[in-house]
Amino acid sequence: MTGMPPDVEAAFFDLDNTVVRGASLFYFARGLAARGFFSRRELQGFTRRAVHYALRGEVHGHLVEVRELALAFVAGHTTAEIRGIGEEVYDEHVEAKVRPGAQALARGHLAAGAPVWLVTAAPVELADVVARRLGFTGALGTVAESVDGVYTGRLIGEPLHGPAKAEAVAALARASGWDLARCAAYSDSANDLPLLSMVGHAVAVNPDRALRRHAAAHGWPVLEFRTWQHAVRWTRRLGAAGALGAGAFVLAGLVRRGR
């Protein structure tokens, strides 16, 4: 298959803008908002903070805000409830956003006998649903602590973003006996350079400008699953600040509709 490296022991796929168009965290937020997890005031406050971070380009600060907000909203709820919502969010928002090109690549790896893992900073509850629905081998995602099936409002480890994502994949590879030099990784974002740089077959998918430059400098393949018009529009907007801003406007739309 075009774009699929040969003789791969395992393949790792980022989720947002790689396998799925857009930000899965905000699809999840839409699902929670529709079910009364957020008040209008809380949504407005989050939107203001998201816009603030987007304009200033403070990605880490925004991730901290997202993490703390998400943990506060799920605290006291059962894991079964949140996983059930994850299933519904997939049907309502995510399924239609799956990129056929990325799905075909994953199927190619699976057909060749290579495990395929989804690796994302999104909640593992949502990551597990997406991976299972797409037939992937498994998923790694950000894990919220639970006791006796109820979320505590604390996180286990760090959000799977940047170096933490690479460390999680390295640990999985060690446990599974895979040689990372014979593994492949797919991502759209320069945030995933720690992961992409440690595998033998790094592939930039719908890349942001920083990743596109890095891929060109290192001879990595670049795959584009967007339409030409879509690609031009996103090339102008991309970068972490642009992505955060887009998420902010999604939440702003929810506020305007009174959810």
C-alpha atoms as an extended CHARMM CRD file, in Angstrom:
* protein
*
       259  EXT
         1         1  MET       CA              0.0000000000        0.0000000000        0.0000000000  PROA      1               0.0000000000
         2         2  THR       CA              1.3020000000        3.4670000000       -0.8690000000  PROA      2               0.0000000000
         3         3  GLY       CA              2.7680000000        5.2200000000        2.1460000000  PROA      3               0.0000000000
         4         4  MET       CA              2.9310000000        2.0900000000        4.3100000000  PROA      4               0.0000000000
         5         5  PRO       CA              6.4850000000        1.1370000000        5.3460000000  PROA      5               0.0000000000
         6         6  PRO       CA              7.3750000000       -2.5410000000        4.7860000000  PROA      6               0.0000000000
         7         7  ASP       CA              8.2830000000       -5.0760000000        7.4850000000  PROA      7               0.0000000000
         8         8  VAL       CA              6.8340000000       -3.1120000000       10.3990000000  PROA      8               0.0000000000
         9         9  GLU       CA              6.5880000000       -4.8420000000       13.7820000000  PROA      9               0.0000000000
        10        10  ALA       CA              3.9870000000       -2.4160000000       15.1580000000  PROA      10              0.0000000000
        11        11  ALA       CA              2.3750000000        0.8610000000       14.1330000000  PROA      11              0.0000000000
        12        12  PHE       CA              1.3330000000        3.7880000000       16.3370000000  PROA      12              0.0000000000
        13        13  PHE       CA             -1.2410000000        6.3370000000       15.2420000000  PROA      13              0.0000000000
        14        14  ASP       CA             -1.9840000000        9.7190000000       16.7720000000  PROA      14              0.0000000000
        15        15  LEU       CA             -5.7130000000       10.4660000000       16.9430000000  PROA      15              0.0000000000
        16        16  ASP       CA             -6.5300000000       14.1460000000       16.3770000000  PROA      16              0.0000000000
        17        17  ASN       CA             -6.1330000000       15.3140000000       12.7680000000  PROA      17              0.0000000000
        18        18  THR       CA             -4.3650000000       12.0500000000       11.9550000000  PROA      18              0.0000000000
        19        19  VAL       CA             -7.0280000000        9.3570000000       12.2760000000  PROA      19              0.0000000000
        20        20  VAL       CA             -9.8990000000       11.7170000000       13.0510000000  PROA      20              0.0000000000
        21        21  ARG       CA            -10.5280000000       15.1630000000       11.6310000000  PROA      21              0.0000000000
        22        22  GLY       CA            -10.5490000000       17.7410000000       14.4240000000  PROA      22              0.0000000000
        23        23  ALA       CA            -10.0160000000       17.5180000000       18.1820000000  PROA      23              0.0000000000
        24        24  SER       CA            -11.4770000000       14.4680000000       19.9150000000  PROA      24              0.0000000000
        25        25  LEU       CA            -11.3020000000       16.1890000000       23.3010000000  PROA      25              0.0000000000
        26        26  PHE       CA            -13.7830000000       18.7890000000       22.1290000000  PROA      26              0.0000000000
        27        27  TYR       CA            -16.0870000000       16.1630000000       20.6570000000  PROA      27              0.0000000000
        28        28  PHE       CA            -16.0130000000       14.5530000000       24.0910000000  PROA      28              0.0000000000
        29        29  ALA       CA            -16.6860000000       17.9450000000       25.6760000000  PROA      29              0.0000000000
        30        30  ARG       CA            -19.6810000000       18.4090000000       23.3950000000  PROA      30              0.0000000000
        31        31  GLY       CA            -21.0340000000       15.0760000000       24.5380000000  PROA      31              0.0000000000
        32        32  LEU       CA            -20.5340000000       15.9280000000       28.2080000000  PROA      32              0.0000000000
        33        33  ALA       CA            -22.0600000000       19.3800000000       27.7670000000  PROA      33              0.0000000000
        34        34  ALA       CA            -25.1240000000       17.9290000000       26.0790000000  PROA      34              0.0000000000
        35        35  ARG       CA            -25.5740000000       15.6770000000       29.0990000000  PROA      35              0.0000000000
        36        36  GLY       CA            -25.4060000000       18.4430000000       31.6610000000  PROA      36              0.0000000000
        37        37  PHE       CA            -21.8370000000       17.9590000000       32.8980000000  PROA      37              0.0000000000
        38        38  PHE       CA            -21.0170000000       21.6480000000       32.3470000000  PROA      38              0.0000000000
        39        39  SER       CA            -22.9190000000       24.7290000000       33.3410000000  PROA      39              0.0000000000
        40        40  ARG       CA            -23.1700000000       27.6150000000       30.9180000000  PROA      40              0.0000000000
        41        41  ARG       CA            -20.9240000000       29.7090000000       33.1590000000  PROA      41              0.0000000000
        42        42  GLU       CA            -18.2690000000       26.9870000000       33.2950000000  PROA      42              0.0000000000
        43        43  LEU       CA            -18.2980000000       26.6830000000       29.5200000000  PROA      43              0.0000000000
        44        44  GLN       CA            -17.9680000000       30.4390000000       29.1340000000  PROA      44              0.0000000000
        45        45  GLY       CA            -15.0300000000       30.5090000000       31.5330000000  PROA      45              0.0000000000
        46        46  PHE       CA            -13.2860000000       27.6960000000       29.7440000000  PROA      46              0.0000000000
        47        47  THR       CA            -13.8450000000       29.3330000000       26.3660000000  PROA      47              0.0000000000
        48        48  ARG       CA            -12.2670000000       32.5700000000       27.5890000000  PROA      48              0.0000000000
        49        49  ARG       CA             -9.2250000000       30.7140000000       28.8810000000  PROA      49              0.0000000000
        50        50  ALA       CA             -8.8940000000       28.6690000000       25.7000000000  PROA      50              0.0000000000
        51        51  VAL       CA             -8.9590000000       31.7990000000       23.5550000000  PROA      51              0.0000000000
        52        52  HSD       CA             -6.4270000000       33.4680000000       25.8630000000  PROA      52              0.0000000000
        53        53  TYR       CA             -3.9900000000       30.5790000000       25.5510000000  PROA      53              0.0000000000
        54        54  ALA       CA             -4.5640000000       30.2770000000       21.8020000000  PROA      54              0.0000000000
        55        55  LEU       CA             -3.7530000000       33.9370000000       21.2050000000  PROA      55              0.0000000000
        56        56  ARG       CA             -0.6290000000       33.7850000000       23.3630000000  PROA      56              0.0000000000
        57        57  GLY       CA              0.4510000000       30.3680000000       22.0710000000  PROA      57              0.0000000000
        58        58  GLU       CA              0.8050000000       28.9330000000       25.5780000000  PROA      58              0.0000000000
        59        59  VAL       CA              0.1500000000       25.2900000000       24.7780000000  PROA      59              0.0000000000
        60        60  HSD       CA              1.3250000000       23.8120000000       28.0870000000  PROA      60              0.0000000000
        61        61  GLY       CA             -0.8250000000       26.1840000000       30.1140000000  PROA      61              0.0000000000
        62        62  HSD       CA             -3.8660000000       25.2820000000       28.0620000000  PROA      62              0.0000000000
        63        63  LEU       CA             -3.2390000000       21.5720000000       28.5110000000  PROA      63              0.0000000000
        64        64  VAL       CA             -3.0780000000       22.0450000000       32.2640000000  PROA      64              0.0000000000
        65        65  GLU       CA             -6.3920000000       23.9270000000       32.1630000000  PROA      65              0.0000000000
        66        66  VAL       CA             -8.0090000000       21.1930000000       30.0520000000  PROA      66              0.0000000000
        67        67  ARG       CA             -6.7210000000       18.4850000000       32.3650000000  PROA      67              0.0000000000
        68        68  GLU       CA             -7.9040000000       20.1680000000       35.5530000000  PROA      68              0.0000000000
        69        69  LEU       CA            -11.2770000000       21.0390000000       34.0530000000  PROA      69              0.0000000000
        70        70  ALA       CA            -11.8810000000       17.5220000000       32.7690000000  PROA      70              0.0000000000
        71        71  LEU       CA            -10.8910000000       15.9250000000       36.0630000000  PROA      71              0.0000000000
        72        72  ALA       CA            -13.1900000000       18.2250000000       38.0030000000  PROA      72              0.0000000000
        73        73  PHE       CA            -16.1500000000       17.4070000000       35.7760000000  PROA      73              0.0000000000
        74        74  VAL       CA            -15.7800000000       13.6240000000       35.9330000000  PROA      74              0.0000000000
        75        75  ALA       CA            -15.0000000000       13.4330000000       39.6670000000  PROA      75              0.0000000000
        76        76  GLY       CA            -17.7150000000       11.4600000000       41.4250000000  PROA      76              0.0000000000
        77        77  HSD       CA            -19.0180000000        9.8760000000       38.2320000000  PROA      77              0.0000000000
        78        78  THR       CA            -18.6210000000        6.1870000000       37.5240000000  PROA      78              0.0000000000
        79        79  THR       CA            -16.2310000000        4.7910000000       34.9710000000  PROA      79              0.0000000000
        80        80  ALA       CA            -19.1150000000        2.8630000000       33.3950000000  PROA      80              0.0000000000
        81        81  GLU       CA            -21.0530000000        6.0980000000       32.8710000000  PROA      81              0.0000000000
        82        82  ILE       CA            -18.1400000000        7.9000000000       31.2020000000  PROA      82              0.0000000000
        83        83  ARG       CA            -17.2880000000        4.9270000000       29.0110000000  PROA      83              0.0000000000
        84        84  GLY       CA            -20.9100000000        4.7480000000       27.9480000000  PROA      84              0.0000000000
        85        85  ILE       CA            -20.8050000000        8.4150000000       26.9960000000  PROA      85              0.0000000000
        86        86  GLY       CA            -17.6220000000        7.6930000000       25.0340000000  PROA      86              0.0000000000
        87        87  GLU       CA            -19.5530000000        5.1450000000       22.9660000000  PROA      87              0.0000000000
        88        88  GLU       CA            -22.3060000000        7.6740000000       22.2940000000  PROA      88              0.0000000000
        89        89  VAL       CA            -19.8410000000       10.4510000000       21.4390000000  PROA      89              0.0000000000
        90        90  TYR       CA            -18.2290000000        8.1700000000       18.8810000000  PROA      90              0.0000000000
        91        91  ASP       CA            -21.5890000000        7.6040000000       17.2030000000  PROA      91              0.0000000000
        92        92  GLU       CA            -22.6510000000       11.2600000000       17.4390000000  PROA      92              0.0000000000
        93        93  HSD       CA            -19.4510000000       13.1030000000       16.5310000000  PROA      93              0.0000000000
        94        94  VAL       CA            -16.3950000000       10.9610000000       15.8440000000  PROA      94              0.0000000000
        95        95  GLU       CA            -17.4180000000        8.2820000000       13.3590000000  PROA      95              0.0000000000
        96        96  ALA       CA            -18.1600000000       10.7580000000       10.5740000000  PROA      96              0.0000000000
        97        97  LYS       CA            -14.7660000000       12.4350000000       11.1450000000  PROA      97              0.0000000000
        98        98  VAL       CA            -12.6270000000        9.3110000000       10.6430000000  PROA      98              0.0000000000
        99        99  ARG       CA            -10.1720000000        9.8190000000        7.7670000000  PROA      99              0.0000000000
       100       100  PRO       CA            -10.4850000000        6.9290000000        5.2680000000  PROA      100             0.0000000000
       101       101  GLY       CA             -6.8220000000        7.2550000000        4.2520000000  PROA      101             0.0000000000
       102       102  ALA       CA             -5.5580000000        6.7670000000        7.7960000000  PROA      102             0.0000000000
       103       103  GLN       CA             -8.0090000000        3.9360000000        8.3680000000  PROA      103             0.0000000000
       104       104  ALA       CA             -6.7600000000        2.2110000000        5.2000000000  PROA      104             0.0000000000
       105       105  LEU       CA             -3.1440000000        2.5120000000        6.3920000000  PROA      105             0.0000000000
       106       106  ALA       CA             -4.0320000000        0.9470000000        9.7190000000  PROA      106             0.0000000000
       107       107  ARG       CA             -5.8730000000       -1.8880000000        8.0070000000  PROA      107             0.0000000000
       108       108  GLY       CA             -2.8500000000       -2.4650000000        5.8020000000  PROA      108             0.0000000000
       109       109  HSD       CA             -0.6050000000       -2.8790000000        8.8230000000  PROA      109             0.0000000000
       110       110  LEU       CA             -3.0950000000       -5.2080000000       10.4790000000  PROA      110             0.0000000000
       111       111  ALA       CA             -3.4060000000       -7.2950000000        7.3140000000  PROA      111             0.0000000000
       112       112  ALA       CA              0.3910000000       -7.5920000000        7.2830000000  PROA      112             0.0000000000
       113       113  GLY       CA              0.3050000000       -8.9630000000       10.8240000000  PROA      113             0.0000000000
       114       114  ALA       CA              1.4920000000       -5.8240000000       12.6480000000  PROA      114             0.0000000000
       115       115  PRO       CA             -0.3570000000       -4.6310000000       15.7610000000  PROA      115             0.0000000000
       116       116  VAL       CA             -1.8110000000       -1.1330000000       15.4580000000  PROA      116             0.0000000000
       117       117  TRP       CA             -2.1250000000        1.1120000000       18.5000000000  PROA      117             0.0000000000
       118       118  LEU       CA             -3.9010000000        4.4180000000       18.8960000000  PROA      118             0.0000000000
       119       119  VAL       CA             -1.8400000000        6.7650000000       21.0820000000  PROA      119             0.0000000000
       120       120  THR       CA             -3.3880000000       10.0390000000       22.1950000000  PROA      120             0.0000000000
       121       121  ALA       CA             -3.6300000000       12.6620000000       24.9290000000  PROA      121             0.0000000000
       122       122  ALA       CA             -7.4130000000       12.2220000000       24.8050000000  PROA      122             0.0000000000
       123       123  PRO       CA             -9.0730000000       10.3370000000       27.6860000000  PROA      123             0.0000000000
       124       124  VAL       CA             -8.3650000000        6.6290000000       27.4590000000  PROA      124             0.0000000000
       125       125  GLU       CA            -12.1090000000        5.9870000000       27.7270000000  PROA      125             0.0000000000
       126       126  LEU       CA            -12.6250000000        7.6690000000       24.3580000000  PROA      126             0.0000000000
       127       127  ALA       CA             -9.3940000000        6.2860000000       22.8800000000  PROA      127             0.0000000000
       128       128  ASP       CA            -10.4690000000        2.7220000000       23.7150000000  PROA      128             0.0000000000
       129       129  VAL       CA            -13.8000000000        3.2190000000       21.9570000000  PROA      129             0.0000000000
       130       130  VAL       CA            -12.2130000000        4.6500000000       18.8090000000  PROA      130             0.0000000000
       131       131  ALA       CA             -9.5820000000        1.9010000000       18.6680000000  PROA      131             0.0000000000
       132       132  ARG       CA            -12.1460000000       -0.8680000000       19.1270000000  PROA      132             0.0000000000
       133       133  ARG       CA            -14.5860000000        0.5740000000       16.6000000000  PROA      133             0.0000000000
       134       134  LEU       CA            -11.8090000000        0.8850000000       14.0040000000  PROA      134             0.0000000000
       135       135  GLY       CA            -10.4460000000       -2.5750000000       14.6740000000  PROA      135             0.0000000000
       136       136  PHE       CA             -7.1180000000       -1.4160000000       16.1240000000  PROA      136             0.0000000000
       137       137  THR       CA             -5.1830000000       -3.6600000000       18.4760000000  PROA      137             0.0000000000
       138       138  GLY       CA             -5.4380000000       -1.2740000000       21.4350000000  PROA      138             0.0000000000
       139       139  ALA       CA             -5.1480000000        2.2790000000       22.6850000000  PROA      139             0.0000000000
       140       140  LEU       CA             -3.0610000000        4.3700000000       25.0240000000  PROA      140             0.0000000000
       141       141  GLY       CA             -4.5850000000        7.5540000000       26.4120000000  PROA      141             0.0000000000
       142       142  THR       CA             -4.6370000000        9.8600000000       29.3890000000  PROA      142             0.0000000000
       143       143  VAL       CA             -5.8670000000        7.9850000000       32.4690000000  PROA      143             0.0000000000
       144       144  ALA       CA             -7.9940000000        9.4580000000       35.2470000000  PROA      144             0.0000000000
       145       145  GLU       CA             -7.7860000000        7.7140000000       38.6190000000  PROA      145             0.0000000000
       146       146  SER       CA            -10.7870000000        5.7610000000       39.8530000000  PROA      146             0.0000000000
       147       147  VAL       CA            -11.5000000000        3.9400000000       43.1040000000  PROA      147             0.0000000000
       148       148  ASP       CA            -14.1860000000        1.2620000000       43.2120000000  PROA      148             0.0000000000
       149       149  GLY       CA            -15.3480000000        2.3730000000       39.7800000000  PROA      149             0.0000000000
       150       150  VAL       CA            -15.7080000000        6.0660000000       40.6820000000  PROA      150             0.0000000000
       151       151  TYR       CA            -13.4200000000        8.8470000000       39.4420000000  PROA      151             0.0000000000
       152       152  THR       CA            -11.4730000000       10.6460000000       42.1590000000  PROA      152             0.0000000000
       153       153  GLY       CA            -10.6390000000       13.8110000000       40.2270000000  PROA      153             0.0000000000
       154       154  ARG       CA             -6.9350000000       12.9350000000       40.0650000000  PROA      154             0.0000000000
       155       155  LEU       CA             -4.7960000000       11.7970000000       37.1680000000  PROA      155             0.0000000000
       156       156  ILE       CA             -2.6410000000        8.6680000000       36.9490000000  PROA      156             0.0000000000
       157       157  GLY       CA              0.6800000000        9.8220000000       35.5230000000  PROA      157             0.0000000000
       158       158  GLU       CA              0.8410000000       12.6510000000       32.9890000000  PROA      158             0.0000000000
       159       159  PRO       CA             -1.3720000000       13.4620000000       29.9960000000  PROA      159             0.0000000000
       160       160  LEU       CA             -0.1020000000       11.4790000000       27.0000000000  PROA      160             0.0000000000
       161       161  HSD       CA              1.3260000000       14.4810000000       25.2040000000  PROA      161             0.0000000000
       162       162  GLY       CA              4.7980000000       15.0750000000       23.7790000000  PROA      162             0.0000000000
       163       163  PRO       CA              7.5190000000       13.1990000000       25.7200000000  PROA      163             0.0000000000
       164       164  ALA       CA              4.9490000000       11.3790000000       27.8620000000  PROA      164             0.0000000000
       165       165  LYS       CA              3.4090000000        9.8450000000       24.7430000000  PROA      165             0.0000000000
       166       166  ALA       CA              6.8350000000        8.6940000000       23.5470000000  PROA      166             0.0000000000
       167       167  GLU       CA              7.6010000000        7.1670000000       26.9500000000  PROA      167             0.0000000000
       168       168  ALA       CA              4.3080000000        5.2650000000       26.9700000000  PROA      168             0.0000000000
       169       169  VAL       CA              4.9990000000        3.8350000000       23.5180000000  PROA      169             0.0000000000
       170       170  ALA       CA              8.5610000000        2.8990000000       24.5140000000  PROA      170             0.0000000000
       171       171  ALA       CA              7.2150000000        1.0560000000       27.5690000000  PROA      171             0.0000000000
       172       172  LEU       CA              4.6440000000       -0.7870000000       25.4530000000  PROA      172             0.0000000000
       173       173  ALA       CA              7.3410000000       -1.7550000000       22.9380000000  PROA      173             0.0000000000
       174       174  ARG       CA              9.5970000000       -3.1000000000       25.6960000000  PROA      174             0.0000000000
       175       175  ALA       CA              6.7770000000       -5.1310000000       27.2030000000  PROA      175             0.0000000000
       176       176  SER       CA              5.8040000000       -6.5000000000       23.7780000000  PROA      176             0.0000000000
       177       177  GLY       CA              9.3460000000       -7.1930000000       22.5770000000  PROA      177             0.0000000000
       178       178  TRP       CA              9.1500000000       -4.8360000000       19.5910000000  PROA      178             0.0000000000
       179       179  ASP       CA             12.2000000000       -3.1850000000       18.0970000000  PROA      179             0.0000000000
       180       180  LEU       CA             11.2950000000        0.5080000000       17.7410000000  PROA      180             0.0000000000
       181       181  ALA       CA             13.6640000000        0.7420000000       14.7870000000  PROA      181             0.0000000000
       182       182  ARG       CA             11.2210000000       -1.5680000000       12.9960000000  PROA      182             0.0000000000
       183       183  CYS       CA              8.0800000000        0.2570000000       14.1230000000  PROA      183             0.0000000000
       184       184  ALA       CA              6.1070000000        3.0230000000       12.4190000000  PROA      184             0.0000000000
       185       185  ALA       CA              4.4440000000        6.1200000000       13.8290000000  PROA      185             0.0000000000
       186       186  TYR       CA              1.9630000000        8.4910000000       12.2150000000  PROA      186             0.0000000000
       187       187  SER       CA              1.1130000000       12.0010000000       13.4050000000  PROA      187             0.0000000000
       188       188  ASP       CA              0.0680000000       15.4390000000       12.1880000000  PROA      188             0.0000000000
       189       189  SER       CA              1.8060000000       17.4700000000       14.8890000000  PROA      189             0.0000000000
       190       190  ALA       CA              5.3040000000       18.6080000000       15.7970000000  PROA      190             0.0000000000
       191       191  ASN       CA              4.2330000000       17.9430000000       19.3880000000  PROA      191             0.0000000000
       192       192  ASP       CA              4.7790000000       14.2630000000       18.5460000000  PROA      192             0.0000000000
       193       193  LEU       CA              8.3910000000       14.6570000000       17.4250000000  PROA      193             0.0000000000
       194       194  PRO       CA              9.6060000000       12.7060000000       20.5140000000  PROA      194             0.0000000000
       195       195  LEU       CA              7.5370000000        9.7300000000       19.3290000000  PROA      195             0.0000000000
       196       196  LEU       CA              8.2490000000       10.1150000000       15.6230000000  PROA      196             0.0000000000
       197       197  SER       CA             11.9860000000       10.4900000000       16.2160000000  PROA      197             0.0000000000
       198       198  MET       CA             12.3630000000        7.2400000000       18.1290000000  PROA      198             0.0000000000
       199       199  VAL       CA             10.8000000000        4.8890000000       15.5470000000  PROA      199             0.0000000000
       200       200  GLY       CA             12.4110000000        3.6520000000       12.3650000000  PROA      200             0.0000000000
       201       201  HSD       CA              9.5220000000        4.6890000000       10.1380000000  PROA      201             0.0000000000
       202       202  ALA       CA              8.1320000000        8.1420000000       10.9400000000  PROA      202             0.0000000000
       203       203  VAL       CA              5.3180000000        9.4130000000        8.7150000000  PROA      203             0.0000000000
       204       204  ALA       CA              3.8450000000       12.9110000000        8.7900000000  PROA      204             0.0000000000
       205       205  VAL       CA              0.0910000000       12.8500000000        8.1420000000  PROA      205             0.0000000000
       206       206  ASN       CA             -1.6890000000       16.1340000000        7.3530000000  PROA      206             0.0000000000
       207       207  PRO       CA              1.2950000000       17.8390000000        9.0300000000  PROA      207             0.0000000000
       208       208  ASP       CA              1.3880000000       21.2330000000       10.6740000000  PROA      208             0.0000000000
       209       209  ARG       CA              4.0160000000       23.6270000000        9.3870000000  PROA      209             0.0000000000
       210       210  ALA       CA              6.6710000000       22.7220000000       11.9480000000  PROA      210             0.0000000000
       211       211  LEU       CA              6.2930000000       18.9960000000       11.3310000000  PROA      211             0.0000000000
       212       212  ARG       CA              6.2610000000       19.5070000000        7.5640000000  PROA      212             0.0000000000
       213       213  ARG       CA              9.6020000000       21.3330000000        7.7860000000  PROA      213             0.0000000000
       214       214  HSD       CA             11.0730000000       18.6550000000       10.0480000000  PROA      214             0.0000000000
       215       215  ALA       CA              9.8510000000       15.8520000000        7.7810000000  PROA      215             0.0000000000
       216       216  ALA       CA             11.3970000000       17.5290000000        4.7280000000  PROA      216             0.0000000000
       217       217  ALA       CA             14.7090000000       18.0000000000        6.5420000000  PROA      217             0.0000000000
       218       218  HSD       CA             14.8390000000       14.3500000000        7.6400000000  PROA      218             0.0000000000
       219       219  GLY       CA             13.3970000000       12.7010000000        4.5490000000  PROA      219             0.0000000000
       220       220  TRP       CA             10.2220000000       11.4590000000        6.2390000000  PROA      220             0.0000000000
       221       221  PRO       CA              7.2230000000       10.6090000000        4.0550000000  PROA      221             0.0000000000
       222       222  VAL       CA              4.3630000000       13.1140000000        4.1060000000  PROA      222             0.0000000000
       223       223  LEU       CA              0.7980000000       11.9430000000        3.5310000000  PROA      223             0.0000000000
       224       224  GLU       CA             -2.0430000000       14.3820000000        2.8780000000  PROA      224             0.0000000000
       225       225  PHE       CA             -5.5740000000       13.0860000000        3.4160000000  PROA      225             0.0000000000
       226       226  ARG       CA             -7.3010000000       16.4680000000        3.2230000000  PROA      226             0.0000000000
       227       227  THR       CA             -8.7770000000       17.9720000000        0.1070000000  PROA      227             0.0000000000
       228       228  TRP       CA             -6.5490000000       20.5780000000       -1.5290000000  PROA      228             0.0000000000
       229       229  GLN       CA             -8.7700000000       23.4460000000       -0.3850000000  PROA      229             0.0000000000
       230       230  HSD       CA             -8.9330000000       22.0290000000        3.1330000000  PROA      230             0.0000000000
       231       231  ALA       CA             -5.1680000000       21.6050000000        3.2160000000  PROA      231             0.0000000000
       232       232  VAL       CA             -4.5310000000       25.2090000000        2.1820000000  PROA      232             0.0000000000
       233       233  ARG       CA             -6.9360000000       26.5440000000        4.7750000000  PROA      233             0.0000000000
       234       234  TRP       CA             -5.4100000000       24.4780000000        7.5790000000  PROA      234             0.0000000000
       235       235  THR       CA             -1.8390000000       25.1850000000        6.5300000000  PROA      235             0.0000000000
       236       236  ARG       CA             -2.5900000000       28.8410000000        7.1930000000  PROA      236             0.0000000000
       237       237  ARG       CA             -4.1810000000       28.1390000000       10.5470000000  PROA      237             0.0000000000
       238       238  LEU       CA             -2.1550000000       25.2610000000       11.8860000000  PROA      238             0.0000000000
       239       239  GLY       CA              0.2810000000       25.3090000000       14.7230000000  PROA      239             0.0000000000
       240       240  ALA       CA             -0.7030000000       24.7120000000       18.3180000000  PROA      240             0.0000000000
       241       241  ALA       CA             -2.3110000000       28.1080000000       18.8360000000  PROA      241             0.0000000000
       242       242  GLY       CA             -4.5470000000       27.6820000000       15.8120000000  PROA      242             0.0000000000
       243       243  ALA       CA             -5.7070000000       24.2760000000       16.9200000000  PROA      243             0.0000000000
       244       244  LEU       CA             -6.5080000000       25.5390000000       20.4050000000  PROA      244             0.0000000000
       245       245  GLY       CA             -8.3970000000       28.4610000000       18.9680000000  PROA      245             0.0000000000
       246       246  ALA       CA            -10.5180000000       26.1420000000       16.8490000000  PROA      246             0.0000000000
       247       247  GLY       CA            -11.4040000000       24.1760000000       19.9610000000  PROA      247             0.0000000000
       248       248  ALA       CA            -12.3230000000       27.3640000000       21.7620000000  PROA      248             0.0000000000
       249       249  PHE       CA            -14.7460000000       28.3200000000       19.0250000000  PROA      249             0.0000000000
       250       250  VAL       CA            -16.3760000000       24.8820000000       19.2280000000  PROA      250             0.0000000000
       251       251  LEU       CA            -17.0470000000       25.4750000000       22.9090000000  PROA      251             0.0000000000
       252       252  ALA       CA            -18.1630000000       29.0230000000       22.2280000000  PROA      252             0.0000000000
       253       253  GLY       CA            -20.7510000000       27.6310000000       19.8350000000  PROA      253             0.0000000000
       254       254  LEU       CA            -22.0540000000       25.3470000000       22.5640000000  PROA      254             0.0000000000
       255       255  VAL       CA            -22.4060000000       28.3110000000       24.8860000000  PROA      255             0.0000000000
       256       256  ARG       CA            -24.3250000000       30.2900000000       22.2860000000  PROA      256             0.0000000000
       257       257  ARG       CA            -26.7320000000       27.3920000000       21.8360000000  PROA      257             0.0000000000
       258       258  GLY       CA            -27.3640000000       27.4220000000       25.5850000000  PROA      258             0.0000000000
       259       259  ARG       CA            -25.9890000000       23.9670000000       26.3750000000  PROA      259             0.0000000000
